[in-house]
């Protein structure tokens, strides 16, 4: 019987549209799932969307849509994008689906039955962005994870006895070192748990967008408990059909981004232990994809959409870049220049060149049939060396990819690409092809067999990473459907003599500067305030993938800089009139007789300003001393309660809620201008 392999991605929040950061995790899982299928495992690959919670509820405010409508739309976009990229997930779970709700409530009941849930009340800080209870900080303090301001929450909640699992978790980490990878993450988790676990609030009662707590519908289940359960509800846990759950659980690999390690490596195993369920075998955390030096995320406004790269270069270019360029587990930077450079160097010049010259010469000199390698006279040590490098590459690549070291694995595969390209250049088969004598022909046969066999090995190895182009090379080699190849048996010498090649055509057309410009223009069009209204997203996501990489598609119109304002929009020149600067609060005090007003003295680098701000209900004055704020520095002065206000502090105001001061994740110098 074949071994089973269950692999999961995190489920993606629907408050933001998909970008290549989300694609990164899903592509990595897809590559693992494809490889496992080629190795003969009965593979189940799960992904989906995380649709409940305060963060999503707030994201819908002011959109005129219900949270469900909003979630339907964005979840549909994730799925359409994954389909367009040919990602081979077996199931897509949505947390607003009935099957999920049923399973989460069953898990809750089980944990309650086992005595790990009790009622209490929570009073403390909550970070809506991370959907995280932050115990150790006071009102108004920033979230220690993301730096955004936390909100004070006081509500009656159900609690999970997390504290009861501290020792069991530590035992787990000690006895199963491969449970959390890489080691740096494991160490972080161990020290977090060692520092002491407090019970965890697992319900919310001040908003409604969630799954009701069984037997107490005034509460909704904490969104992380809801979300984490997806890994078992998708398999039918808690339903009348638990066959998949019995077959596939526990997961063999749960891949996540490094920011959600605590939820997956502390809360999740504790919930499972409390319910008496088996634990996943491995949780592997990767680093972040950075763009313009910061984590790519909607809130920073520095995202790159996958559609742009698919349109311009095809899905394999993106897959190869992400898995080759970013050292798995560490942060890595994305740029269009680096994408094109990597594509040209490794795919167009490297593998593409190897495939096209080998296959073209077999077509030309041997009428498209794989030639015989010579057994004797026409054999040289260089041929044997290639066979050895190939055998070594199979074992190196396998060991590295099994450790999810994609970048190093690909690096090892490309040592073989480089070795064979060098071998071809040094042995000049094109010269031999022009010689009529027997020995030259025999030598030519050996060189081309050696090259084609190495090409076959590389193609089989990296198929899971670049599936479309390798499927085409495999077909050109005359080998049929690559997905059916039993990868575990791969070794030198399996290419059969006289194999008839398929139609030989280039697989990786070169990209150039115009490709970069086109991608930049496409992204520019999507940024707020440019010509596009964003509707293009949906159109692009449903458009069929072109058969060959779309390097020849026409450039979309480039929006003109400084175009005239229309429809109530302002021009960049209008925006430039507003002088926004970073300031630091030096003095903060209440204004007598004004409940909402604080008098602040703010250092803006060149001077200290007195500013009156209507934030007294949200911030105690002592919390503000030393805090960096954003100030509109060129606002005409005005008097309030007899005091002059020279500028305005920028804050987000949520309807009916308290203002939240604008702040930065990174340290910024006082006086810096926002533009
Ligand atoms: N909904 C939660 C996860 C719940 S899992 C039970 C969540 N969602 S998320 O959409 O914010 O992020 C999900 C995952 O997307 C991250 O863990 C990470 O794998 C991936 N990424 C999102 N942005 C990313 C980058 N900029 N870089 C790399 N991965 C990124 O957290």
XYZ file of C-alpha atoms and ligand atoms in Angstrom:
706
model
C 0.000 0.000 0.000
C 1.302 3.473 -0.836
C 2.296 5.788 1.971
C -0.021 8.767 2.604
C 1.167 12.367 2.666
C -1.018 15.179 3.999
C 0.242 18.727 3.426
C -1.395 22.041 4.321
C -0.867 25.763 3.688
C -2.091 28.348 6.186
C -5.539 29.547 5.217
C -5.388 33.085 3.878
C -7.230 36.048 5.347
C -9.784 37.497 2.981
C -9.217 41.093 4.045
C -6.562 41.377 1.326
C -6.359 40.190 -2.232
C -3.745 37.544 -3.015
C -0.189 38.645 -3.742
C 3.063 36.801 -4.384
C 3.716 36.483 -0.618
C 0.663 34.205 -0.405
C 1.659 32.539 -3.649
C 5.070 31.743 -2.157
C 3.708 29.396 0.536
C 1.184 27.830 -1.808
C 3.789 27.248 -4.526
C 6.204 25.671 -2.029
C 3.446 23.303 -0.859
C 2.450 22.565 -4.437
C 6.046 21.633 -5.234
C 6.149 19.255 -2.251
C 2.765 17.754 -3.137
C 3.743 17.176 -6.768
C 6.990 15.533 -5.719
C 5.198 13.264 -3.266
C 2.771 12.189 -5.982
C 5.695 11.367 -8.287
C 7.191 9.338 -5.450
C 3.978 7.349 -5.295
C 2.513 8.750 -2.045
C -1.232 9.010 -1.666
C -1.074 12.795 -1.342
C -3.678 15.215 -0.004
C -2.910 18.916 -0.379
C -5.151 21.395 1.442
C -5.430 25.153 1.181
C -8.244 27.634 1.759
C -9.360 30.945 3.245
C -9.772 32.311 6.769
C -12.921 34.399 6.717
C -14.117 35.177 10.244
C -13.027 37.590 12.975
C -12.917 41.248 13.795
C -10.220 42.006 11.239
C -12.404 40.786 8.369
C -15.542 42.377 9.814
C -13.746 45.727 9.963
C -12.315 45.356 6.482
C -15.845 45.214 5.113
C -16.982 48.371 6.898
C -17.704 51.151 4.454
C -17.602 48.793 1.455
C -21.386 48.435 1.340
C -20.925 44.652 1.365
C -21.772 42.113 4.026
C -18.799 40.204 5.474
C -20.076 37.079 3.721
C -20.350 38.798 0.358
C -16.888 40.290 0.821
C -15.433 36.902 1.837
C -17.095 35.188 -1.144
C -15.450 37.637 -3.504
C -11.912 37.526 -2.109
C -11.951 33.778 -1.446
C -13.012 33.360 -5.090
C -10.023 35.428 -6.166
C -7.590 33.259 -4.213
C -9.053 30.134 -5.722
C -9.139 31.529 -9.261
C -5.505 32.562 -8.957
C -4.424 29.153 -7.650
C -6.304 27.536 -10.551
C -4.757 29.851 -13.065
C -1.318 28.942 -11.717
C -2.162 25.248 -12.020
C -1.682 24.590 -8.293
C -2.708 21.035 -7.523
C -4.576 21.418 -4.228
C -7.000 18.595 -3.472
C -9.377 20.637 -1.350
C -10.045 24.304 -0.663
C -11.602 24.918 2.740
C -13.508 28.075 3.638
C -14.117 28.824 7.277
C -17.607 30.127 6.501
C -18.654 26.758 5.053
C -21.135 24.584 6.940
C -18.760 21.601 7.022
C -16.146 23.726 8.761
C -18.554 25.202 11.323
C -19.813 21.749 12.198
C -16.257 20.479 12.725
C -15.114 23.468 14.810
C -18.103 23.154 17.110
C -17.420 19.426 17.485
C -13.820 20.200 18.462
C -15.009 22.772 20.994
C -17.428 20.250 22.540
C -14.717 17.619 22.738
C -12.280 19.959 24.489
C -15.019 21.154 26.849
C -16.028 17.562 27.607
C -12.402 16.820 28.479
C -12.461 19.661 31.003
C -10.210 22.221 29.313
C -12.714 25.052 28.770
C -14.107 27.325 31.483
C -15.873 30.690 31.620
C -14.122 33.822 32.877
C -13.563 37.384 31.786
C -10.740 38.976 29.854
C -9.517 42.438 30.486
C -6.486 43.504 28.550
C -5.085 44.409 25.169
C -5.997 42.860 21.815
C -4.308 43.319 18.455
C -6.963 43.129 15.748
C -4.344 42.957 12.969
C -2.827 39.755 14.395
C -6.067 38.649 16.086
C -3.870 38.199 19.135
C -4.424 38.641 22.872
C -1.501 40.658 24.170
C -1.205 40.068 27.871
C 1.956 41.802 28.867
C 1.291 45.400 27.793
C -0.834 48.263 29.078
C -3.597 50.303 27.387
C -2.557 52.068 24.187
C 0.704 50.111 23.933
C 1.809 48.779 20.568
C 1.465 45.082 19.744
C 4.801 43.360 20.418
C 4.363 41.304 17.230
C 3.484 43.929 14.632
C 3.892 47.277 16.403
C 0.368 48.410 15.646
C -1.634 49.968 18.490
C -3.555 47.447 20.573
C -7.126 47.960 21.733
C -8.419 47.474 25.233
C -10.904 44.615 25.508
C -13.046 43.878 28.517
C -15.449 41.014 28.009
C -16.834 37.817 29.359
C -15.010 34.987 27.612
C -14.482 31.291 27.570
C -10.949 30.262 28.403
C -8.843 27.352 27.273
C -6.566 25.832 29.938
C -3.403 26.401 27.959
C -1.391 26.485 31.187
C -2.139 22.780 31.666
C -0.104 21.982 28.537
C 3.139 23.763 29.275
C 5.055 20.637 30.341
C 3.499 18.433 27.686
C 4.479 20.911 24.991
C 8.037 21.143 26.271
C 8.227 17.348 26.270
C 6.946 17.303 22.707
C 9.581 19.784 21.489
C 12.317 17.842 23.275
C 11.290 14.405 22.084
C 10.486 15.393 18.472
C 13.023 17.967 17.312
C 11.676 17.789 13.757
C 8.243 18.940 14.939
C 9.235 22.597 14.413
C 11.645 23.620 11.682
C 13.924 25.471 11.209
C 15.765 25.292 14.508
C 15.695 29.060 15.119
C 11.899 28.960 15.204
C 11.972 25.926 17.436
C 14.206 27.736 19.914
C 11.894 30.756 19.945
C 8.899 28.570 20.678
C 10.681 26.645 23.417
C 11.719 29.821 25.194
C 8.220 31.289 24.829
C 6.652 28.209 26.408
C 9.336 27.990 29.081
C 8.615 31.552 30.137
C 5.151 30.378 31.243
C 1.790 29.865 29.545
C -1.349 31.635 30.664
C -4.813 30.373 29.862
C -6.104 31.608 26.536
C -9.353 33.401 25.894
C -11.089 31.462 23.104
C -14.316 33.349 22.571
C -15.387 36.910 21.822
C -18.709 38.432 22.767
C -18.522 42.001 21.470
C -18.993 41.256 17.778
C -20.792 38.614 15.745
C -18.689 37.607 12.718
C -17.653 34.128 13.739
C -18.823 30.640 14.610
C -21.185 30.599 17.611
C -19.963 28.841 20.736
C -22.017 25.639 21.170
C -24.827 26.215 23.686
C -23.917 29.887 24.157
C -24.570 31.750 20.884
C -23.846 35.164 22.442
C -20.164 34.254 21.993
C -18.236 33.524 18.828
C -15.248 31.187 18.812
C -11.850 32.954 18.815
C -10.809 33.257 15.189
C -7.502 31.413 15.629
C -9.215 28.408 17.173
C -11.702 28.554 14.308
C -8.945 28.881 11.691
C -6.528 26.249 13.016
C -9.309 23.673 13.081
C -9.538 23.866 9.274
C -6.743 21.328 9.033
C -9.042 18.651 10.436
C -12.507 19.944 9.504
C -11.523 19.737 5.824
C -10.980 16.020 6.369
C -14.442 15.605 7.856
C -13.586 15.761 11.559
C -16.832 16.083 13.509
C -18.997 15.155 10.499
C -20.803 11.951 9.685
C -18.078 10.944 7.212
C -14.672 10.801 8.870
C -12.969 8.493 6.369
C -10.560 11.138 5.102
C -9.758 12.206 8.637
C -8.909 8.638 9.568
C -6.845 8.175 6.446
C -4.855 11.420 6.313
C -4.641 12.875 9.823
C -2.087 13.635 11.298
C -0.617 16.000 8.741
C 2.839 15.145 7.467
C 3.751 18.746 6.758
C 2.114 22.006 7.805
C 3.846 24.880 6.100
C 3.467 28.400 7.482
C 5.037 31.854 7.431
C 7.294 32.665 10.385
C 4.851 35.197 11.873
C 2.301 32.540 12.780
C 4.621 30.062 14.453
C 3.232 30.572 17.947
C -0.335 29.821 16.862
C 0.743 26.651 15.074
C 3.389 25.345 17.421
C 1.835 26.226 20.786
C -1.941 26.712 20.534
C -2.595 24.138 17.808
C -0.840 21.155 19.431
C -2.375 22.149 22.779
C -5.895 22.144 21.279
C -5.211 18.749 19.708
C -3.832 17.318 22.955
C -6.871 18.648 24.807
C -9.147 16.895 22.325
C -7.089 13.688 22.507
C -6.104 13.876 18.829
C -2.769 13.017 17.201
C -0.322 15.847 16.508
C 1.058 16.842 13.101
C 4.448 15.395 12.201
C 6.144 18.613 11.155
C 5.512 22.334 11.119
C 7.875 24.163 8.825
C 8.116 27.946 8.844
C 9.490 29.949 5.965
C 10.651 33.564 5.987
C 9.070 36.584 4.396
C 9.131 37.814 0.897
C 10.287 41.415 1.022
C 9.605 44.080 -1.539
C 11.384 47.393 -1.306
C 13.005 46.031 1.879
C 9.799 45.393 3.810
C 7.512 42.428 4.253
C 5.181 42.439 1.321
C 1.731 43.162 2.685
C -1.399 45.034 1.828
C -1.150 47.266 4.855
C 2.284 48.488 3.755
C 1.031 48.943 0.210
C 4.108 47.199 -1.228
C 2.566 44.159 -2.815
C 3.269 42.587 -6.184
C 0.440 40.642 -7.762
C 1.138 37.216 -9.171
C -1.063 37.960 -12.202
C 1.451 40.484 -13.505
C 4.235 37.897 -13.552
C 1.964 35.215 -14.989
C 0.938 37.551 -17.812
C 4.463 38.605 -18.612
C 6.552 35.491 -17.925
C 4.346 32.503 -17.052
C 3.938 30.605 -13.831
C 7.177 28.565 -13.942
C 9.261 31.753 -13.963
C 7.627 32.841 -10.704
C 7.873 29.379 -9.130
C 11.522 28.987 -10.050
C 12.438 32.449 -8.847
C 10.725 32.103 -5.469
C 12.125 28.691 -4.679
C 15.607 29.324 -6.068
C 16.214 32.883 -4.942
C 14.797 32.799 -1.418
C 16.728 30.580 0.982
C 13.927 28.610 2.563
C 13.404 29.663 6.171
C 14.989 33.078 5.653
C 13.615 36.357 4.327
C 14.248 37.080 0.672
C 13.762 40.069 -1.584
C 11.685 40.265 -4.690
C 12.409 42.614 -7.561
C 11.465 42.528 -11.222
C 15.121 42.931 -12.182
C 16.167 39.933 -10.089
C 13.276 37.867 -11.470
C 14.285 38.512 -15.069
C 17.968 38.056 -14.350
C 17.416 34.714 -12.650
C 15.063 33.560 -15.401
C 17.481 34.446 -18.170
C 20.555 33.019 -16.453
C 19.130 29.719 -15.213
C 16.145 28.966 -17.408
C 16.658 30.639 -20.791
C 20.473 30.279 -20.936
C 20.890 27.289 -18.640
C 18.234 24.618 -18.925
C 16.617 26.114 -22.046
C 19.882 26.160 -23.930
C 20.745 22.615 -22.872
C 17.349 21.320 -24.006
C 17.256 23.172 -27.276
C 20.742 22.303 -28.492
C 20.583 18.669 -27.411
C 17.183 18.050 -28.932
C 17.848 20.077 -32.093
C 21.061 18.152 -32.785
C 19.371 14.786 -32.215
C 16.705 15.894 -34.693
C 19.241 17.098 -37.196
C 21.873 14.345 -37.011
C 19.823 11.302 -35.960
C 16.435 12.044 -37.520
C 14.892 12.665 -34.128
C 15.800 9.316 -32.531
C 17.923 9.032 -29.387
C 21.313 7.681 -30.633
C 23.414 4.813 -29.308
C 26.232 5.744 -26.947
C 29.420 4.052 -28.001
C 30.586 1.197 -25.800
C 34.245 1.500 -26.640
C 36.320 3.581 -29.019
C 34.194 6.709 -29.029
C 33.918 6.935 -25.257
C 35.926 9.435 -23.215
C 36.336 10.052 -19.460
C 34.236 13.219 -19.807
C 31.162 11.110 -20.682
C 31.627 9.003 -17.590
C 32.090 12.125 -15.476
C 28.710 13.475 -16.573
C 27.091 10.185 -15.580
C 28.752 10.456 -12.180
C 27.752 14.078 -11.649
C 24.198 13.093 -12.590
C 24.084 10.232 -10.066
C 25.479 12.519 -7.380
C 22.959 15.219 -8.268
C 20.091 12.778 -7.826
C 21.169 11.985 -4.280
C 22.134 15.576 -3.319
C 18.949 17.020 -4.742
C 16.801 14.415 -3.009
C 18.425 14.951 0.382
C 18.082 18.739 0.149
C 14.547 18.852 -1.159
C 13.452 16.378 1.521
C 14.683 18.989 4.029
C 12.681 21.666 2.126
C 15.961 23.341 1.148
C 14.575 24.215 -2.275
C 17.147 26.831 -3.101
C 20.113 24.601 -2.361
C 18.464 21.653 -4.098
C 18.003 23.715 -7.263
C 21.537 24.961 -6.980
C 22.723 21.345 -6.986
C 20.545 20.505 -10.023
C 22.032 23.475 -11.859
C 25.562 22.253 -11.259
C 24.545 19.388 -13.535
C 23.023 21.823 -16.076
C 26.276 23.787 -16.097
C 28.416 20.639 -16.319
C 26.496 19.329 -19.340
C 26.485 22.694 -21.115
C 30.245 22.864 -20.593
C 30.643 19.272 -21.804
C 28.742 20.129 -24.995
C 30.841 23.217 -25.663
C 34.102 21.364 -25.033
C 33.166 18.386 -27.187
C 31.744 20.398 -30.098
C 29.152 17.936 -31.363
C 28.252 20.394 -34.168
C 31.743 19.932 -35.629
C 31.495 16.142 -35.375
C 28.083 16.323 -37.063
C 29.757 17.605 -40.216
C 32.273 14.684 -40.318
C 31.195 11.637 -42.337
C 33.563 9.033 -40.754
C 32.292 6.263 -38.446
C 34.324 7.276 -35.400
C 33.049 10.886 -35.466
C 29.488 9.665 -35.820
C 29.915 7.247 -32.964
C 31.426 9.984 -30.827
C 28.537 12.307 -31.754
C 26.054 9.605 -30.682
C 27.759 9.256 -27.313
C 27.804 12.993 -26.662
C 24.175 13.465 -27.596
C 23.017 10.423 -25.650
C 24.934 11.659 -22.592
C 23.441 15.141 -22.909
C 19.903 13.871 -23.456
C 20.119 11.476 -20.530
C 21.369 14.246 -18.237
C 18.559 16.480 -19.524
C 16.036 13.747 -18.711
C 17.370 13.444 -15.166
C 17.294 17.193 -14.516
C 13.805 17.427 -15.989
C 12.451 14.643 -13.776
C 14.085 16.092 -10.659
C 12.800 19.638 -11.049
C 9.393 18.828 -12.502
C 7.683 19.494 -9.174
C 9.202 22.991 -9.114
C 8.656 24.035 -12.748
C 5.914 21.678 -13.886
C 4.791 23.301 -17.158
C 8.137 23.697 -18.865
C 9.491 20.331 -17.703
C 6.328 18.599 -18.958
C 7.061 20.145 -22.354
C 10.735 19.117 -22.326
C 9.739 15.591 -21.287
C 7.274 15.386 -24.171
C 9.961 16.702 -26.550
C 12.227 13.914 -25.294
C 9.475 11.553 -26.448
C 8.754 10.285 -22.934
C 5.003 10.997 -22.622
C 3.366 12.204 -19.418
C 6.001 13.207 -16.872
C 3.554 13.015 -13.951
C 3.471 9.246 -14.391
C 7.231 8.847 -14.039
C 8.140 6.910 -10.851
C 10.637 9.368 -9.426
C 11.979 7.039 -6.742
C 13.460 4.867 -9.503
C 15.328 7.673 -11.252
C 18.877 6.730 -12.218
C 21.420 7.110 -14.990
C 20.940 5.063 -18.144
C 17.160 4.724 -18.280
C 16.770 6.705 -21.510
C 15.971 4.100 -24.128
C 17.884 4.051 -27.375
C 15.895 5.004 -30.446
C 13.308 6.870 -28.401
C 11.484 9.051 -30.941
C 11.550 12.735 -29.983
C 8.405 14.844 -29.989
C 8.162 18.266 -31.646
C 11.195 20.263 -30.659
C 10.519 23.931 -29.826
C 12.016 26.499 -27.447
C 10.655 26.370 -23.905
C 12.147 29.470 -22.277
C 12.137 32.509 -24.590
C 14.522 35.181 -23.298
C 13.104 38.060 -21.307
C 14.525 41.558 -21.647
C 14.276 45.089 -20.316
C 10.875 45.600 -21.910
C 9.555 42.632 -19.904
C 10.586 44.429 -16.717
C 9.051 47.679 -17.883
C 5.822 45.941 -18.806
C 5.533 44.312 -15.390
C 6.304 47.576 -13.621
C 3.679 49.358 -15.700
C 1.093 46.680 -14.930
C 1.749 46.999 -11.202
C 1.777 50.791 -11.380
C -1.670 50.666 -12.935
C -2.975 48.731 -9.962
C -1.746 51.152 -7.332
C -4.362 53.396 -5.753
C -4.719 56.727 -7.521
C -3.677 55.486 -10.962
C -5.825 55.061 -14.034
C -6.996 51.498 -13.306
C -9.980 50.983 -11.033
C -8.751 47.588 -9.891
C -11.462 45.754 -11.815
C -8.754 44.317 -14.002
C -7.842 41.957 -11.154
C -10.871 39.797 -11.661
C -10.550 39.808 -15.430
C -6.914 38.769 -15.254
C -7.567 36.074 -12.697
C -10.070 34.275 -14.884
C -8.135 34.621 -18.117
C -6.720 31.332 -19.398
C -2.982 30.704 -19.074
C -1.278 31.006 -22.461
C 0.258 27.780 -23.760
C 3.767 29.210 -23.779
C 5.233 31.781 -21.405
C 3.590 35.042 -22.243
C 6.761 36.917 -22.993
C 5.434 38.283 -26.247
C 2.178 39.806 -25.010
C 1.604 43.487 -25.716
C 2.395 46.085 -23.082
C -0.602 47.610 -21.332
C -0.898 51.389 -21.598
C 1.391 53.149 -19.132
C -0.469 55.685 -17.020
C 0.761 59.220 -17.619
C 2.474 60.818 -14.661
C 0.819 63.998 -13.508
C -2.363 63.345 -15.473
C -5.185 65.750 -14.713
C -7.364 64.983 -11.736
C -10.873 63.740 -12.393
C -13.819 62.300 -10.435
C -12.924 64.064 -7.194
C -9.393 62.625 -7.213
C -6.415 64.852 -6.476
C -3.207 65.069 -8.461
C 0.182 64.274 -7.018
C 0.838 68.028 -6.946
C -2.221 68.533 -4.758
C -0.967 65.852 -2.388
C 2.493 67.406 -2.285
C 0.942 70.560 -0.816
C 0.234 68.692 2.425
C 3.325 68.630 4.596
C 3.160 65.451 6.677
C 6.028 65.005 9.114
C 7.119 62.634 11.840
C 7.049 64.274 15.244
C 7.772 63.147 18.783
C 5.567 64.033 21.721
C 7.543 65.866 24.416
C 4.700 67.121 26.611
C 1.118 65.859 26.881
C -1.582 67.108 29.244
C -5.327 67.377 29.538
C -7.058 70.660 28.664
C -9.205 71.920 31.519
C -12.922 71.683 30.781
C -12.445 69.749 27.526
C -12.956 65.962 27.944
C -11.681 65.055 24.531
C -8.775 67.417 24.141
C -5.073 66.965 24.907
C -2.433 69.696 24.650
C 0.725 68.297 23.111
C 4.145 69.726 22.478
C 5.560 67.936 19.477
C 9.159 68.040 18.270
C 9.160 68.005 14.446
C 12.907 68.211 13.978
C 13.198 71.896 13.164
C 11.012 73.197 16.001
C 8.587 72.179 18.750
C 4.937 72.805 18.052
C 1.923 73.119 20.298
C -0.895 70.965 18.922
C -4.354 70.339 20.352
C -5.640 66.867 19.603
C -9.068 65.334 20.241
C -7.690 62.023 21.461
C -8.099 62.280 25.243
C -10.690 59.507 25.372
C -8.383 57.055 23.623
C -4.973 57.943 25.066
C -3.878 58.804 28.563
C -1.383 61.733 28.340
C 1.398 59.785 30.068
C 1.158 57.048 27.396
C 2.067 59.570 24.730
C 5.312 60.985 26.037
C 8.098 59.935 23.693
C 5.724 58.443 21.137
C 6.275 59.211 17.464
C 3.274 60.629 15.648
C 2.446 61.993 12.227
C 1.611 65.671 12.071
C 0.186 67.863 9.312
C 2.832 70.534 9.668
C 1.600 73.231 7.299
C -1.948 73.589 8.537
C -3.003 77.166 9.230
C -3.019 77.749 13.036
C -6.352 77.922 14.842
C -7.524 78.532 18.379
C -9.325 75.988 20.535
C -10.349 76.807 24.102
C -8.153 79.867 23.928
C -5.043 77.855 22.987
C -3.359 77.990 19.589
C -3.024 74.686 17.729
C -0.217 74.608 15.201
C -0.767 71.508 13.154
C -2.830 68.367 13.344
C -2.048 64.857 14.586
C -3.039 62.145 12.101
C -5.227 59.352 13.424
C -7.571 56.777 11.941
C -11.090 57.154 13.161
C -13.355 54.197 13.031
C -17.009 55.035 13.060
C -18.366 55.026 16.613
C -14.935 53.944 17.846
C -11.934 55.691 19.341
C -9.246 57.295 17.188
C -6.070 55.295 16.598
C -2.850 57.240 16.142
C -0.888 56.726 12.973
C 2.416 55.008 13.763
C 5.335 53.163 12.167
C 6.636 49.628 12.417
C 10.215 50.685 11.881
C 12.018 53.400 13.756
C 11.763 56.709 11.848
C 13.732 59.879 12.478
C 11.917 62.883 13.883
C 11.215 65.432 11.144
C 11.068 62.838 8.307
C 8.583 63.832 5.643
C 5.820 61.452 4.498
C 5.377 61.460 0.752
N -5.259 33.559 8.407
C -3.994 33.460 9.041
C -3.492 32.036 9.011
C -4.403 31.044 9.618
S -3.806 29.422 9.427
C -4.773 28.511 10.421
C -2.992 34.367 8.311
N -3.311 34.721 7.082
S -2.431 35.666 6.114
O -3.156 35.753 4.892
O -2.124 36.892 6.779
O -1.063 34.967 5.916
C -1.010 33.606 5.637
C 0.318 33.200 5.104
O 0.602 33.871 3.877
C 1.547 33.507 5.945
O 1.735 32.648 7.016
C 2.591 33.238 4.913
O 2.726 31.866 4.750
C 1.963 33.852 3.664
N 2.417 35.226 3.440
C 1.694 36.370 3.427
N 2.526 37.413 3.145
C 3.775 36.960 2.959
C 5.017 37.510 2.612
N 5.173 38.791 2.370
N 6.074 36.674 2.503
C 5.968 35.320 2.692
N 4.825 34.777 3.027
C 3.728 35.550 3.195
O -1.966 34.665 8.891
